[in-house]
Amino acid sequence: MNQPALSTSRQRQLPPDWVPGEFPLRNAWLPVSNSRHVGSRPTWRTLHSRPVFLWRQQGKLTATEFHPAKLSDKRQAASEFTAGSGYYPVLERYGLVWVWYGNPDDAHESLVPNVPYIPAEGGLPAYMSGHLHLNSCAELAMENLLDLTHSDFVHANLIGDEISEQDEITVDTTSETITMVRTCRGKTAAPIMQKAGGIKAKTQDLRSTIHIYVRSHVALVYSRFIPGFDVPLLHCSTPESRNSCRVNFIMNTGAAKAPFRYVMPQAGYMVGAQDNSMLRPQAPRYHEQIERRDLNSRFDAATTQYRHLVQQLTARQQQGDFAYGSDANISGDKTALLRIGMPI
Amino acid sequence: MPTSQHSDWWAIALSEEVSGDKPLGLRCGDDEIVLFRGDDGQVRALENRCPHRRVPLSLGKIKPGGRIQCGYHGWTYDGDSGACVVIPNLRPNESISPRYRTEVWQVCELHGFVYVTPSNTSDEAALATPTTAPLSPVYSPGSREFYGRVTLGVGVDHFIAALMDGPQLLLAASGVKLTGDVVADPYLDNGKLVTRRAAVWRGQPGFDAFHHQYPLILTLAITPGSGEVSAEIHTPEDELVAACQLAPIGAARGTTSVCWRSWTAANPRGMRPGLVAMAAKAGIAPLQVRRQVDWEKLGGLLIGPSRHWPVANSETIRLLSVS
């Protein structure tokens, strides 16, 4: 049967301009698991479609390309990511297990992202952390975080609608990070703070600072609600494949009142499902063989700069340059950058 | 009302499926379309893709004034022009570029179906309002009307070919058994490819040593291009027993989504046609697309009249016209 002419008129042979998830960025620490999920029995994760087996050998954290029972047999098939040894560089920080994805010779602790609001040795209560699976690549999940205006629609039942008296966004980048600050005044109060946090006000002032380590797909999200609480979130979208990512999150709500302190981290599961309802149908459309670039508004400044930054890093790595820029400051203290403790 | 029997209009939904409460996302071949009804009752059709971040608009909300709002960031589009008319939180002095728009499809409703055609169609004839029910003088369901949507695991061309060669495998009739017997070669009637099959009353003999004619005829009239099918069961005296209008559309992964509506004659004459009408009043559809298909039988179906169908090309039509 003939099809309407519209579809054929749009087709073209060239690839689209932005295809998120197509190039796995290398030489970065990627958080693959919550520390408490790794014990003496091997557990299995995926990193850019490569298997990662995690276990503790007499207490020592170990990450390999193959199951420990098969390691000696398969070691000769080990990849460049373990320099032929089968063992990935691995460490623990902030209650997460981080695996180095790249040249093992370049792995260094100073390249683990700094998270100022979570103890480096971990140990936060289990209710503050969680994990999700999203049906999109890590880049789209990161965009989703930077794109705060979607919260007004997708998460309105938790965070509140789009109505505010004043809404300003600023964006700043380095060669490895992007920082967005959204400041709202007189914004409709977040329903979850009203219901679980005892906030009576109808409106709140909000400052949400998001700092993303692009290579690691790790985001620090520090939100301050007045009246209300500070909600510090560590959100890691670890790439499993071109079409999926695993989100490990830790929300340090220790300073908030109960029951908000307990309820808010668990709301991450609802937020994840809501985001996935948009990301899932969105993701495959970036693989269409149709040249139609996304339209943007001024609220998309952060996501467009994020795309630009990923493309720049990709171009560098495609040319064999895996070094960190001098402005990267990956492990530097981010307390001031996140405006922790500062008035709105 | 202008009519065109070789139009580029596609019946993609039932009127009842399109509401003013929730947008309806559908696939039409390679295109994805969102349908919604404005507060004026009119149906709008847009590409089911927000040009901002590519999310299906069918996940969004219908807004007053014939508009639809994307569920991801709230960008809102005018259903008539496709123009983006609202980006949330813009300042009053900020305007939206006229190039910010989504694709619009022309849409009309006829005989309980929602038809669309690309808005960039330049052919005047193709833009004429679609016509249906080619063999009925007037579309006039005589009793309660039935409707539904079925998705089948064959492509549109194979669905239509199978309908021509073995309608009994795809259609179910109340009180009537459709047979595989052909009673006439395909012919053209008002630009539609028409084929006739025999049918018998359930529980009654058909054509055998003691019965010299079939008691019923199933007529299928297929519209080339859109693939719409009109199926009607008549007695030899040309009394309508049951009718069904089918609108097959190519869906994802080689499947076919078929919308259908069926009805009986207004004043059936004879006991058995009357029983079919009574059954319809009691809630039994007189003719409908089967939800459960015998794929074994369909796979073994011999090619018959469908040799005239493949893509209903103009050469086939020309040859049939000459003959």
XYZ file of C-alpha atoms in Angstrom:
667
model
C 0.000 0.000 0.000
C 1.255 3.469 -0.786
C 2.266 5.581 2.135
C 1.651 9.301 2.566
C 4.214 11.448 0.832
C 5.246 13.233 4.002
C 7.510 10.466 5.216
C 9.520 10.145 2.038
C 10.024 13.871 1.713
C 11.797 13.942 5.077
C 14.240 11.139 4.471
C 17.901 11.729 3.861
C 21.086 9.728 3.969
C 23.235 11.800 6.330
C 23.465 10.935 10.022
C 21.759 13.267 12.502
C 23.777 15.974 14.195
C 23.441 14.718 17.775
C 23.356 11.026 18.424
C 23.703 10.614 22.169
C 25.406 7.476 23.405
C 27.250 6.718 20.193
C 30.771 7.257 21.507
C 31.839 5.815 24.875
C 34.030 8.436 26.513
C 37.143 6.890 28.046
C 39.501 7.472 30.921
C 36.988 8.099 33.636
C 35.851 6.549 36.896
C 32.338 5.204 36.493
C 30.234 4.266 39.539
C 28.892 0.806 38.782
C 27.381 -0.289 42.074
C 26.403 0.610 45.566
C 29.179 -0.665 47.890
C 26.786 -2.645 50.025
C 25.685 -4.694 47.011
C 29.167 -6.158 46.593
C 30.109 -9.055 48.835
C 32.171 -12.194 48.639
C 29.878 -13.649 45.990
C 30.476 -12.152 42.504
C 27.857 -9.720 41.252
C 27.558 -8.661 37.643
C 27.274 -5.239 35.999
C 27.634 -3.894 32.468
C 29.737 -0.969 31.366
C 29.388 0.129 27.739
C 28.208 -3.424 26.957
C 31.267 -4.944 28.658
C 30.716 -7.265 31.600
C 32.134 -6.261 34.958
C 32.241 -8.808 37.784
C 32.564 -7.395 41.288
C 33.315 -9.210 44.490
C 35.421 -8.997 47.636
C 38.305 -11.395 47.842
C 39.199 -11.727 51.504
C 37.798 -8.251 51.947
C 39.603 -6.743 48.965
C 37.339 -5.216 46.316
C 37.962 -6.758 42.900
C 36.556 -5.997 39.438
C 37.200 -8.258 36.481
C 36.131 -8.774 32.911
C 35.246 -12.415 33.527
C 33.620 -14.410 36.252
C 36.267 -15.356 38.829
C 35.673 -19.062 38.119
C 36.584 -18.498 34.452
C 39.209 -15.844 34.916
C 42.271 -18.031 34.464
C 40.809 -19.675 31.342
C 39.695 -16.475 29.682
C 42.452 -14.119 30.705
C 44.086 -14.313 27.308
C 40.926 -12.734 25.867
C 41.174 -9.786 28.242
C 40.761 -6.361 26.648
C 42.734 -3.146 26.605
C 40.468 -1.889 29.422
C 42.287 -4.193 31.804
C 45.630 -4.071 29.919
C 45.250 -7.776 29.229
C 45.123 -8.688 32.928
C 41.367 -9.167 33.214
C 41.361 -6.869 36.282
C 39.838 -3.385 36.085
C 41.168 -0.604 38.277
C 38.537 -0.267 40.991
C 38.005 1.720 44.200
C 35.299 2.710 46.658
C 34.229 6.265 47.378
C 31.026 7.850 48.729
C 29.462 4.431 49.268
C 29.840 3.486 45.612
C 32.119 1.164 43.669
C 33.947 3.007 40.888
C 35.536 1.211 37.917
C 38.022 2.893 35.605
C 36.909 2.805 31.989
C 39.913 3.472 29.779
C 43.623 2.888 29.834
C 44.447 1.349 33.239
C 47.802 3.140 33.238
C 45.960 6.471 33.430
C 43.746 5.527 36.363
C 44.340 7.815 39.319
C 42.360 8.544 42.459
C 42.576 12.286 41.806
C 40.175 11.776 38.909
C 37.320 10.582 41.116
C 34.668 13.331 41.179
C 34.404 15.287 44.414
C 31.071 15.028 46.258
C 31.240 17.392 49.250
C 27.976 16.373 50.924
C 28.589 12.632 51.170
C 31.297 11.132 53.410
C 34.139 9.817 51.251
C 34.114 6.562 53.194
C 30.350 6.170 52.606
C 28.280 4.762 55.425
C 25.052 6.715 54.925
C 21.896 4.800 55.889
C 20.582 2.434 53.245
C 17.279 4.321 52.905
C 19.172 7.271 51.401
C 20.314 5.355 48.320
C 18.724 3.539 45.446
C 19.196 2.315 41.918
C 17.171 2.541 38.735
C 17.330 1.296 35.193
C 16.555 3.808 32.443
C 15.813 2.916 28.838
C 18.023 5.600 27.403
C 21.720 6.226 27.070
C 23.525 8.020 29.891
C 23.803 11.251 27.908
C 20.032 11.653 27.614
C 19.675 10.888 31.308
C 22.199 13.649 32.065
C 20.349 16.037 29.773
C 17.176 15.197 31.619
C 18.811 16.286 34.862
C 20.123 19.537 33.429
C 16.784 20.281 31.936
C 15.014 21.440 35.071
C 11.954 22.764 33.304
C 10.769 19.221 32.606
C 10.280 18.733 36.352
C 7.420 21.208 36.245
C 5.507 18.854 33.954
C 6.804 15.346 34.479
C 7.278 15.580 38.247
C 4.665 18.212 39.065
C 2.992 15.939 41.621
C 6.246 15.827 43.595
C 8.044 19.048 42.842
C 5.277 21.476 41.870
C 4.086 23.118 38.683
C 5.838 25.615 36.381
C 4.396 28.729 37.968
C 6.872 31.089 39.622
C 7.347 34.829 40.015
C 10.930 34.748 38.807
C 12.961 32.018 37.131
C 16.610 32.534 36.210
C 19.126 30.044 34.875
C 22.887 30.426 34.562
C 25.283 27.972 32.973
C 29.028 27.626 33.292
C 31.355 25.067 31.750
C 34.918 23.815 31.887
C 36.468 21.353 29.461
C 35.137 18.500 31.636
C 32.173 19.812 33.611
C 29.019 21.810 33.267
C 27.279 23.697 36.050
C 23.761 25.023 35.944
C 22.119 27.152 38.603
C 18.365 27.675 38.538
C 16.981 30.264 40.918
C 13.223 30.555 41.342
C 11.317 32.929 43.557
C 7.703 32.425 44.517
C 7.551 28.989 42.951
C 4.591 26.763 43.725
C 5.599 24.754 46.797
C 6.726 21.186 46.172
C 3.824 18.868 47.091
C 6.186 16.332 48.648
C 7.520 18.986 51.028
C 3.995 19.989 51.950
C 2.848 16.425 52.523
C 5.948 14.855 54.081
C 7.923 17.881 55.264
C 5.254 19.899 57.040
C 5.738 22.971 54.817
C 2.622 25.121 55.025
C 3.625 27.884 52.604
C 2.036 27.911 49.157
C 5.219 29.094 47.472
C 8.923 28.549 47.995
C 12.161 30.061 46.819
C 14.373 27.470 45.178
C 17.976 27.340 44.108
C 19.063 24.178 42.399
C 22.694 23.775 41.422
C 23.639 20.929 39.131
C 27.261 20.102 38.479
C 28.008 17.350 35.972
C 31.243 15.470 35.443
C 30.738 14.735 31.780
C 33.063 11.767 31.309
C 31.816 9.971 34.408
C 28.138 10.768 33.784
C 27.973 11.823 37.420
C 25.811 14.721 38.588
C 25.846 16.597 41.866
C 22.435 18.135 42.436
C 22.154 20.475 45.393
C 18.717 22.002 45.854
C 17.800 24.487 48.557
C 14.127 25.167 49.265
C 13.102 28.100 51.462
C 11.003 27.495 53.418
C 11.982 23.859 53.396
C 15.123 21.782 53.356
C 18.308 21.268 51.454
C 18.144 18.188 49.219
C 21.660 17.055 48.230
C 21.614 14.344 45.578
C 24.375 12.342 43.936
C 23.004 11.011 40.650
C 25.143 8.632 38.599
C 23.904 7.524 35.171
C 26.311 4.760 34.370
C 26.209 3.706 30.711
C 25.304 0.060 30.265
C 24.695 0.255 26.534
C 23.684 2.706 23.815
C 20.091 2.250 24.918
C 20.253 1.880 28.660
C 21.908 3.153 31.777
C 21.960 2.226 35.420
C 21.289 5.024 37.862
C 22.823 4.760 41.312
C 21.665 7.616 43.497
C 22.355 8.771 47.025
C 20.299 11.512 48.621
C 21.690 12.817 51.875
C 18.527 13.953 53.615
C 20.030 13.610 57.091
C 19.382 17.274 57.901
C 15.698 17.167 56.924
C 12.729 16.439 59.178
C 11.072 13.057 59.320
C 9.156 11.698 57.465
C 10.520 13.781 54.581
C 13.998 12.473 55.349
C 12.841 8.908 54.634
C 10.246 9.579 51.962
C 12.241 11.838 49.652
C 14.991 9.340 48.673
C 12.364 6.710 47.941
C 10.565 9.213 45.724
C 13.549 8.694 43.429
C 11.872 5.530 42.205
C 8.755 7.458 41.225
C 10.842 10.207 39.621
C 12.822 7.581 37.709
C 9.679 5.947 36.358
C 8.290 9.334 35.345
C 11.512 10.261 33.566
C 11.679 6.889 31.862
C 8.184 7.400 30.470
C 9.656 10.276 28.431
C 13.202 9.000 27.859
C 12.122 5.623 26.545
C 10.186 6.938 23.533
C 12.613 9.847 23.104
C 15.839 7.836 22.870
C 15.268 5.847 19.642
C 14.296 8.998 17.807
C 17.897 10.184 17.909
C 18.742 7.272 15.614
C 16.288 8.303 12.893
C 17.840 8.835 9.490
C 16.095 12.159 9.242
C 17.760 15.535 9.356
C 15.667 17.556 11.758
C 17.573 19.206 14.525
C 15.984 19.803 17.889
C 14.490 23.221 18.542
C 15.606 25.070 21.655
C 14.417 27.834 23.936
C 16.561 29.907 26.254
C 15.768 27.395 28.984
C 17.780 24.851 27.027
C 21.073 26.694 27.367
C 22.436 24.045 29.719
C 21.479 21.060 27.586
C 22.782 22.618 24.387
C 26.083 23.419 26.112
C 26.181 19.894 27.505
C 25.743 18.506 23.995
C 28.490 20.784 22.751
C 30.789 19.679 25.548
C 30.181 15.994 24.858
C 30.836 16.571 21.169
C 34.080 18.394 21.958
C 35.261 15.592 24.258
C 34.252 13.012 21.665
C 36.198 14.818 18.946
C 39.260 14.982 21.180
C 39.113 11.331 22.087
C 38.516 10.296 18.489
C 41.829 11.989 17.751
C 43.502 10.043 20.532
C 43.578 12.807 23.157
C 42.339 11.327 26.450
C 44.028 13.834 28.778
C 42.100 16.001 31.234
C 42.228 19.728 30.643
C 43.975 21.970 33.153
C 40.616 23.510 34.141
C 39.065 20.134 34.975
C 39.556 20.201 38.770
C 37.775 16.861 39.093
C 38.630 16.142 42.732
C 38.650 19.764 43.936
C 36.203 20.765 46.681
C 32.858 21.749 45.150
C 31.263 23.215 48.307
C 31.394 26.804 47.092
C 30.468 25.923 43.525
C 27.317 24.195 44.787
C 26.604 27.240 47.016
C 26.136 24.954 50.001
C 24.961 26.973 52.979
C 24.600 30.175 50.970
C 21.339 32.167 51.018
C 19.219 32.148 47.871
C -19.707 16.918 -0.809
C -16.820 16.311 -3.189
C -15.722 12.715 -3.456
C -12.608 11.037 -4.700
C -12.215 7.330 -4.983
C -8.471 7.338 -5.542
C -7.653 9.763 -2.806
C -4.648 9.856 -0.511
C -6.834 9.906 2.546
C -6.212 7.231 5.133
C -8.796 6.120 7.648
C -6.615 5.687 10.715
C -9.014 5.748 13.642
C -12.569 5.355 14.716
C -14.379 8.537 15.702
C -15.035 7.044 19.116
C -11.314 6.571 19.718
C -10.564 10.284 19.451
C -11.590 12.186 22.530
C -11.115 15.596 24.028
C -9.635 14.063 27.164
C -6.549 12.226 26.016
C -4.521 12.406 22.786
C -4.341 9.276 20.670
C -0.995 8.287 19.147
C -1.116 6.139 16.017
C 1.204 4.882 13.360
C 0.278 5.354 9.717
C 2.860 3.465 7.702
C 6.184 5.135 8.465
C 4.543 8.167 10.013
C 3.458 8.688 13.579
C 0.399 10.818 14.138
C -1.343 12.191 17.200
C -5.083 12.768 17.037
C -7.086 14.820 19.496
C -10.433 16.553 19.644
C -10.519 20.247 20.447
C -13.118 21.851 22.673
C -15.015 22.702 19.484
C -15.408 18.984 18.788
C -13.131 19.052 15.734
C -10.396 16.455 15.355
C -6.827 17.679 14.850
C -3.919 15.626 13.548
C -0.253 16.483 14.069
C 2.986 14.603 13.769
C 3.375 12.684 17.023
C 6.739 14.220 17.815
C 7.583 17.385 19.696
C 10.266 19.152 17.654
C 11.875 20.320 20.900
C 13.088 16.962 22.281
C 11.322 14.432 20.026
C 8.972 13.076 22.678
C 5.577 11.823 21.394
C 2.949 14.537 21.778
C 0.449 11.790 22.569
C 2.028 11.661 26.049
C 0.884 15.238 26.618
C -2.383 17.023 27.333
C -5.147 18.566 25.249
C -5.470 22.275 25.969
C -8.330 24.683 25.195
C -8.527 26.222 21.750
C -7.595 23.100 19.792
C -4.087 22.939 21.237
C -1.901 20.150 22.532
C 0.805 20.446 25.183
C 3.891 18.237 25.200
C 4.125 16.253 28.420
C 7.891 16.703 28.740
C 8.456 20.474 28.799
C 5.041 21.921 28.119
C 5.662 23.281 24.636
C 2.173 23.796 23.223
C 1.102 23.546 19.584
C -1.878 24.851 17.676
C -3.722 21.879 16.227
C -4.714 23.705 13.040
C -1.421 25.286 12.021
C 1.084 23.182 13.956
C 2.702 26.390 15.246
C 4.307 26.367 18.660
C 2.245 28.891 20.601
C 3.460 28.446 24.174
C 6.873 27.815 25.698
C 6.372 27.894 29.471
C 7.954 30.686 31.480
C 8.878 32.925 28.553
C 8.690 36.584 29.454
C 5.713 38.531 28.045
C 7.989 40.358 25.619
C 9.546 37.168 24.284
C 8.077 35.795 21.073
C 8.277 32.364 19.499
C 9.777 32.018 16.056
C 7.240 31.089 13.359
C 9.572 28.304 12.258
C 8.879 26.586 15.579
C 6.157 24.234 14.456
C 5.278 20.621 13.984
C 3.877 18.857 10.940
C 0.139 19.152 10.400
C -2.091 16.572 8.778
C -5.394 17.436 7.196
C -8.150 15.589 8.926
C -11.822 14.880 8.412
C -14.415 12.579 9.908
C -16.747 10.553 7.775
C -19.035 7.627 8.559
C -17.450 7.071 11.939
C -13.840 7.050 10.716
C -11.147 9.700 11.113
C -9.269 10.296 7.868
C -5.919 12.050 7.455
C -3.798 13.155 4.553
C -0.471 15.016 4.534
C -1.029 18.736 4.445
C 1.629 19.176 1.774
C -0.417 17.228 -0.781
C -0.649 19.421 -3.859
C -3.032 17.254 -5.857
C -6.453 18.912 -5.678
C -8.239 15.636 -6.372
C -6.363 13.966 -3.576
C -7.586 16.591 -1.178
C -11.212 15.817 -1.851
C -13.092 14.424 1.103
C -12.885 10.633 1.150
C -15.786 8.474 0.277
C -16.804 5.111 1.712
C -19.379 2.381 1.350
C -19.115 2.084 -2.426
C -21.815 -0.522 -2.826
C -24.382 0.920 -0.473
C -26.381 3.772 -1.934
C -26.304 5.487 1.422
C -24.300 4.815 4.552
C -27.190 4.065 6.862
C -26.636 1.544 9.571
C -30.061 0.136 10.192
C -29.486 -1.100 13.694
C -26.994 -0.737 16.459
C -23.554 -0.103 15.023
C -20.534 -2.109 16.111
C -16.918 -1.083 15.866
C -13.468 -2.172 16.930
C -9.762 -2.256 16.229
C -7.694 -5.365 15.684
C -3.958 -5.658 15.074
C -2.873 -8.607 12.971
C 0.571 -10.012 12.335
C 0.651 -9.479 8.581
C 1.405 -6.423 6.454
C -1.378 -4.439 4.806
C -0.927 -5.888 1.321
C -0.910 -9.429 2.674
C -3.961 -8.665 4.793
C -5.931 -7.479 1.773
C -4.706 -10.363 -0.373
C -5.728 -12.826 2.340
C -9.096 -11.145 2.608
C -9.631 -11.662 -1.117
C -8.480 -15.291 -1.083
C -9.851 -16.474 2.253
C -12.222 -13.994 3.879
C -13.504 -16.746 6.177
C -10.102 -16.712 7.914
C -10.233 -13.001 8.763
C -13.924 -12.180 9.084
C -16.556 -13.629 11.381
C -20.255 -13.232 10.596
C -23.234 -13.655 12.881
C -25.413 -16.571 11.737
C -23.457 -16.861 8.502
C -20.612 -19.136 7.457
C -18.252 -17.581 4.924
C -16.791 -20.047 2.454
C -13.695 -20.140 0.322
C -15.698 -20.444 -2.873
C -15.263 -17.746 -5.481
C -18.366 -16.839 -7.415
C -17.036 -14.101 -9.702
C -13.733 -12.825 -11.045
C -12.562 -9.516 -9.604
C -13.920 -6.534 -11.469
C -13.783 -2.781 -11.205
C -16.748 -0.866 -9.926
C -16.421 2.890 -9.460
C -12.652 2.523 -9.231
C -12.839 -0.175 -6.566
C -11.629 -3.704 -6.971
C -14.594 -5.958 -6.265
C -14.565 -9.668 -5.537
C -17.428 -11.995 -4.608
C -17.444 -15.088 -2.453
C -20.130 -17.544 -1.459
C -21.611 -17.750 2.020
C -24.187 -19.966 3.678
C -26.497 -19.708 6.645
C -25.150 -21.526 9.649
C -26.810 -24.911 10.108
C -28.124 -24.918 6.569
C -26.705 -26.731 3.521
C -24.865 -24.760 0.899
C -24.184 -25.671 -2.681
C -24.517 -29.446 -3.084
C -26.356 -32.097 -5.061
C -29.677 -30.864 -3.725
C -29.041 -27.098 -3.664
C -28.248 -25.341 -6.894
C -27.244 -21.940 -5.597
C -25.514 -20.416 -2.635
C -27.910 -18.677 -0.303
C -25.627 -15.689 0.352
C -22.948 -13.632 -1.379
C -20.090 -11.818 0.328
C -18.915 -8.838 -1.691
C -15.600 -7.178 -0.951
C -14.859 -3.803 -2.524
C -11.296 -2.581 -2.067
C -10.194 0.990 -2.588
C -6.772 1.041 -4.274
C -4.330 3.315 -2.506
C -5.941 3.563 0.896
C -6.769 -0.145 1.075
C -10.166 0.496 2.617
C -12.478 -2.474 2.260
C -16.228 -2.579 2.195
C -17.586 -6.048 3.025
C -21.269 -6.802 2.549
C -23.329 -9.964 2.776
C -26.408 -10.065 0.579
C -29.081 -12.567 -0.291
C -29.476 -13.458 -3.978
C -32.389 -11.010 -3.930
C -29.877 -8.308 -2.997
C -31.200 -7.920 0.515
C -28.457 -6.658 2.821
C -27.780 -9.022 5.707
C -24.661 -7.455 7.190
C -22.091 -4.842 6.257
C -18.653 -3.999 7.536
C -16.292 -1.205 6.627
C -12.613 -2.022 7.218
C -9.759 0.454 7.352
C -6.386 -1.326 7.430
C -3.271 0.733 8.167
C 0.324 -0.422 8.279
C 1.484 -0.523 11.888
C 4.894 -1.197 13.429
C 6.971 -4.300 12.629
C 4.977 -5.394 9.618
C 1.660 -5.620 11.430
C -1.648 -4.196 10.285
C -4.040 -2.278 12.455
C -7.606 -2.620 11.240
C -10.436 -0.344 12.324
C -13.850 -1.684 11.473
C -17.512 -0.773 11.780
C -20.403 -3.081 11.031
C -24.194 -2.935 10.912
C -27.262 -4.665 9.489
C -30.057 -3.538 7.184
C -32.611 -1.073 8.523
C -35.616 -3.282 7.783
C -34.429 -6.779 6.985
C -36.824 -8.960 5.058
C -36.967 -12.666 5.703
C -36.551 -14.743 8.807
C -32.796 -15.243 8.769
C -31.777 -11.674 7.983
C -34.221 -10.691 10.724
C -32.484 -13.024 13.151
C -29.123 -11.424 12.331
C -30.642 -8.005 13.018
C -32.154 -9.244 16.269
C -28.819 -10.688 17.316
C -27.259 -7.308 16.581
C -29.805 -5.641 18.838
C -28.806 -8.140 21.493
C -25.161 -7.130 21.120
C -23.728 -9.576 18.589
C -21.756 -7.888 15.818
C -23.119 -8.971 12.417
C -19.709 -8.927 10.720
C -16.332 -8.261 12.266
C -12.603 -8.811 11.952
C -11.435 -11.896 13.823
C -9.173 -11.302 16.795
C -7.916 -14.869 16.636
C -6.638 -15.910 13.225
C -5.795 -19.485 12.265
C -2.253 -18.768 11.085
C -1.744 -22.378 9.927
C -4.621 -22.036 7.492
C -3.628 -18.546 6.472
C -0.107 -19.755 5.722
C -1.500 -22.482 3.469
C -4.035 -20.263 1.701
C -3.806 -20.661 -2.067
C -3.561 -17.578 -4.220
C -6.811 -16.772 -5.960
C -8.392 -13.426 -6.763
C -5.607 -11.641 -4.932
C -3.379 -12.015 -7.961
C -5.179 -8.895 -9.129
C -4.439 -7.054 -5.936
C -0.715 -6.750 -5.334
C -0.450 -3.091 -4.628
C -3.517 -2.558 -6.822
C -1.306 -1.053 -9.431
C -2.658 0.982 -12.258
C -1.780 -1.710 -14.815
C -4.020 -4.214 -13.043
C -6.830 -1.720 -12.983
C -6.346 -0.891 -16.652
C -6.480 -4.547 -17.657
C -9.565 -5.197 -15.596
C -11.220 -2.119 -17.037
C -10.595 -3.384 -20.584
C -11.935 -6.829 -19.833
